[in-house]
Short mmCIF file of C-alpha atoms in Angstrom, two decimals:
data_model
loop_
_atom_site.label_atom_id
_atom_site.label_comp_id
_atom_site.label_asym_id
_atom_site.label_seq_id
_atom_site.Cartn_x
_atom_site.Cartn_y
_atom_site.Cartn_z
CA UNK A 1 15.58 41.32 51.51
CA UNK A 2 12.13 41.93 52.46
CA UNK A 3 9.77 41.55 49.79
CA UNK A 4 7.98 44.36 49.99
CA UNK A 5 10.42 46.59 49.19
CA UNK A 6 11.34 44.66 46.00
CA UNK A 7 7.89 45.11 45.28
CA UNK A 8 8.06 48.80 45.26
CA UNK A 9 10.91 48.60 43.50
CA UNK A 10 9.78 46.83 40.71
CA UNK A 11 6.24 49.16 41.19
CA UNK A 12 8.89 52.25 40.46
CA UNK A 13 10.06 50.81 36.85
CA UNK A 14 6.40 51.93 35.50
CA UNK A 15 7.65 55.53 35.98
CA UNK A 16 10.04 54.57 32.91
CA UNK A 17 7.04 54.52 30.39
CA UNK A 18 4.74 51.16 29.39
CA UNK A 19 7.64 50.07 26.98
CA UNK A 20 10.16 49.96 29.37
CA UNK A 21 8.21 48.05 31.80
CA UNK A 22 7.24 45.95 29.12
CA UNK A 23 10.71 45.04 28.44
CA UNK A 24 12.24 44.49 32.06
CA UNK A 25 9.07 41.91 32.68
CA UNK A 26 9.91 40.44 29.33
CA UNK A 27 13.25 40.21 30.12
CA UNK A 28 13.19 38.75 33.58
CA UNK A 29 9.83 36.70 33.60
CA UNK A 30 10.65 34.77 36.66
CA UNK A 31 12.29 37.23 39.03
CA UNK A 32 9.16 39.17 38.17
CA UNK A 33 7.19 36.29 38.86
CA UNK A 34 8.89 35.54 42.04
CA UNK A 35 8.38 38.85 43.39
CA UNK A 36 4.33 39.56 42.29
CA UNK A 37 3.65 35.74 43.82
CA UNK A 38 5.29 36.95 47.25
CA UNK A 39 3.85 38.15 50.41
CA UNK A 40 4.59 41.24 51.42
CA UNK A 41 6.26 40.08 54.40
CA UNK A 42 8.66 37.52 53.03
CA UNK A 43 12.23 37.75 52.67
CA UNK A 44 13.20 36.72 49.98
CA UNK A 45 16.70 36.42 48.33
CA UNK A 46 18.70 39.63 47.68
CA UNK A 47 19.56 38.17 44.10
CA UNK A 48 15.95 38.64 43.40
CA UNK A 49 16.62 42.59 43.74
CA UNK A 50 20.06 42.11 42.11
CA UNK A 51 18.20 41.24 39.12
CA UNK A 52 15.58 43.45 38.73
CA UNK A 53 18.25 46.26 39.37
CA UNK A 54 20.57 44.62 36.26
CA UNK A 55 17.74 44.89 34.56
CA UNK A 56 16.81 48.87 35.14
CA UNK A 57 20.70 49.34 34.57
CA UNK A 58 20.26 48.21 31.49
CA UNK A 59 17.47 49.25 30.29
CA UNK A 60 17.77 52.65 31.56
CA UNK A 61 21.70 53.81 32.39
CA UNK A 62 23.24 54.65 35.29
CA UNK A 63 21.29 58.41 35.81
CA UNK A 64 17.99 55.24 34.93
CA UNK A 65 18.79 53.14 37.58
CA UNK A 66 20.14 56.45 40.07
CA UNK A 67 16.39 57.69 39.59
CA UNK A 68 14.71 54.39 40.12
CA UNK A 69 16.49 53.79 43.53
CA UNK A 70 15.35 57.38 44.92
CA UNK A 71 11.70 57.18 43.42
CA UNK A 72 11.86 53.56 44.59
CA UNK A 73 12.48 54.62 48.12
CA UNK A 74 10.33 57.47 48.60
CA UNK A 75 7.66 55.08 47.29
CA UNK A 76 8.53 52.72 50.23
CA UNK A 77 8.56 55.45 53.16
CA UNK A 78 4.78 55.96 52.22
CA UNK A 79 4.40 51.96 52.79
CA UNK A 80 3.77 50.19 55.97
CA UNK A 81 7.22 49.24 56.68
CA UNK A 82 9.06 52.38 56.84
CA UNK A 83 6.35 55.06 57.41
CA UNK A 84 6.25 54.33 61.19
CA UNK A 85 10.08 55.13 61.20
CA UNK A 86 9.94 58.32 58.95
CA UNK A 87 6.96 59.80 60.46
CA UNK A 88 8.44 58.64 64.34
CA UNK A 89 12.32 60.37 63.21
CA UNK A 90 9.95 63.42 61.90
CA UNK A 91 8.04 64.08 65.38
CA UNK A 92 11.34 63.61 67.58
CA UNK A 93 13.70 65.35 65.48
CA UNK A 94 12.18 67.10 62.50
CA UNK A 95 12.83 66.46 58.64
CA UNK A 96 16.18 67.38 57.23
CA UNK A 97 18.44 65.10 55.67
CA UNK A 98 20.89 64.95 58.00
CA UNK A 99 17.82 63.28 60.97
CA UNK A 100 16.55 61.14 58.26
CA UNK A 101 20.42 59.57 57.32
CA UNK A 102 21.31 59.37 61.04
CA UNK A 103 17.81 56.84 61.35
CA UNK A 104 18.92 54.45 58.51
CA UNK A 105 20.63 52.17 59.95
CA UNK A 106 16.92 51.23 61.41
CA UNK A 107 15.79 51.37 57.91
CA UNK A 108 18.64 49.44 56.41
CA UNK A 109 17.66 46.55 59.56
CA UNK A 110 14.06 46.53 58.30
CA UNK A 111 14.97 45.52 54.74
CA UNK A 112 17.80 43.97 54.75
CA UNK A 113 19.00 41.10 56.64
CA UNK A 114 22.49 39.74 56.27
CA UNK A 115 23.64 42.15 54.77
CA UNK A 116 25.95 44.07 56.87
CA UNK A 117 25.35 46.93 59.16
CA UNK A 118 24.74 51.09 58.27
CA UNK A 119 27.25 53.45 60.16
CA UNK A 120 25.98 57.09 59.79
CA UNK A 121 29.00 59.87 60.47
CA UNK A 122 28.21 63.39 60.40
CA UNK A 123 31.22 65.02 58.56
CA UNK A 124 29.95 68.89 58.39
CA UNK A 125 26.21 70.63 58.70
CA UNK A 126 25.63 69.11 54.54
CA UNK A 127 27.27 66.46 54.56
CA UNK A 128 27.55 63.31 56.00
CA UNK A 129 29.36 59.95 55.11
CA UNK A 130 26.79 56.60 55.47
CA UNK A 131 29.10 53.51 55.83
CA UNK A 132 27.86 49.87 55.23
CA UNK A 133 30.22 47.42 56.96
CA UNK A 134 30.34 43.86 56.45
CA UNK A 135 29.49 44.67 52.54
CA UNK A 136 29.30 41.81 50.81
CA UNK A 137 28.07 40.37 46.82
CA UNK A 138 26.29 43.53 45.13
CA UNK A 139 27.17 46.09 47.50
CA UNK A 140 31.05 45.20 46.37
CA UNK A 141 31.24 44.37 42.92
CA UNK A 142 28.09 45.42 41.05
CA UNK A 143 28.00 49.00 39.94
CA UNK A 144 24.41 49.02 38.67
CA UNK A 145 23.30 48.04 42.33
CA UNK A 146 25.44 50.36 44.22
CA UNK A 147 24.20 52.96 41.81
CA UNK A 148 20.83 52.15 42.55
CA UNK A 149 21.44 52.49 46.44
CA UNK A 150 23.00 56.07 45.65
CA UNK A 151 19.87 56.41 44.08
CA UNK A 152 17.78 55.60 48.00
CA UNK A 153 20.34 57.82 49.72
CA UNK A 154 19.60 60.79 47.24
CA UNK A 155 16.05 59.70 47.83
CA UNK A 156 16.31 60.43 51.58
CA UNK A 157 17.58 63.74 51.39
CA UNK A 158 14.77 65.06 48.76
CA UNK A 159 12.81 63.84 51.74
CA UNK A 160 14.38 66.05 54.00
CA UNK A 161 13.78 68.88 52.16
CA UNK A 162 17.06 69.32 49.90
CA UNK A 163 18.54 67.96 47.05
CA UNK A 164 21.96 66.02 47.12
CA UNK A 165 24.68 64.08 45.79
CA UNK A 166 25.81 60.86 46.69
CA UNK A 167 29.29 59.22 45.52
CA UNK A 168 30.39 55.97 46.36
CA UNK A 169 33.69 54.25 47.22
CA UNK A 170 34.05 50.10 47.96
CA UNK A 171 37.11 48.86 49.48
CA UNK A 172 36.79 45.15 48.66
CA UNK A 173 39.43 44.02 50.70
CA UNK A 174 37.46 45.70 53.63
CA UNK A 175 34.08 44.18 53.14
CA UNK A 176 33.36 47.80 52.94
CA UNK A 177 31.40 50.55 51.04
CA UNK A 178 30.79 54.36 51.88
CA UNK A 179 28.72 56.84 50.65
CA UNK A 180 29.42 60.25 50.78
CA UNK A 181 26.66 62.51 51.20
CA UNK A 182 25.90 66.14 50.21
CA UNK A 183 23.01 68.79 50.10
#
């Protein structure tokens, strides 16, 4: 997972309050470590993330850890590594939640790697189903981290202009979770 992205991630726990953030660096030292002595750049390993999103589970509940994933992301569209792509969707096809969804597979390349591929499928004008194939370790079998990335897909559509719901459904067996999306 590229490092920068963690780093905004673990940037978006201050919103919790000072104790909070006290706490999660307390609690995971050396993930936090790993993460502040990266470069920007790196990838680094997507247990590092795992971690640090245990931790905001924890610490903060599932509507916590929802929250942190959308402020988290529309943190990292204002970075380097996704702004080109946001503002680049914006001038071509203008900012609604369904043009910023149908580009995230792009995203999803840019911080992830190995970590299966995004399928976008329109379902109706507010509403569309994001599908992550070749899901494997969190994205199958840890609720506080697919929680979290309900959390970036919410994120996107406040982006757009809207506010949404996102529910989630992981077929195992599959290698397979989905998304639905609605604003």
């Amino acid at each position: 997972m590229r490092a920068s992205y963690i780093m905004d991630n673990l940037k978006a726990v201050r919103a919790f309050g000072p104790e909070v953030d006290a706490r999660l660096r307390a609690d995971i030292a050396d993930t936090v470590a790993e993460i502040e002595h990266a470069s920007r750049v790196d990838w680094l390993p997507i247990g590092i993330d795992v971690a640090l999103t245990r931790a905001v589970h924890r610490l903060t509940g599932v509507n916590g850890v929802r929250d942190w994933g959308r402020r988290s992301f529309l943190s990292a569209v204002e970075g380097p590594m996704l702004r080109p792509i946001v503002r680049a969707v914006v001038s071509l096809f203008g900012l609604t939640p369904s043009t910023l969804l149908r580009r995230a597979p792009m995203a999803w390349q840019q911080i992830y790697q190995d970590c299966g591929m995004l399928v976008c499928e329109p379902l109706a004008p507010d509403r569309m189903r994001v599908r992550l194939e070749g899901a494997r370790g969190p994205f199958l079998d840890d609720q506080g981290y697919i929680e979290g990335t309900c959390g970036v897909f919410e994120g996107a559509v406040d982006l757009g202009g809207a506010r949404g719901t996102v529910d989630a459904h992981v077929d195992s067996a599959a290698k397979r979770l989905e998304f639905d999306v609605r604003w």
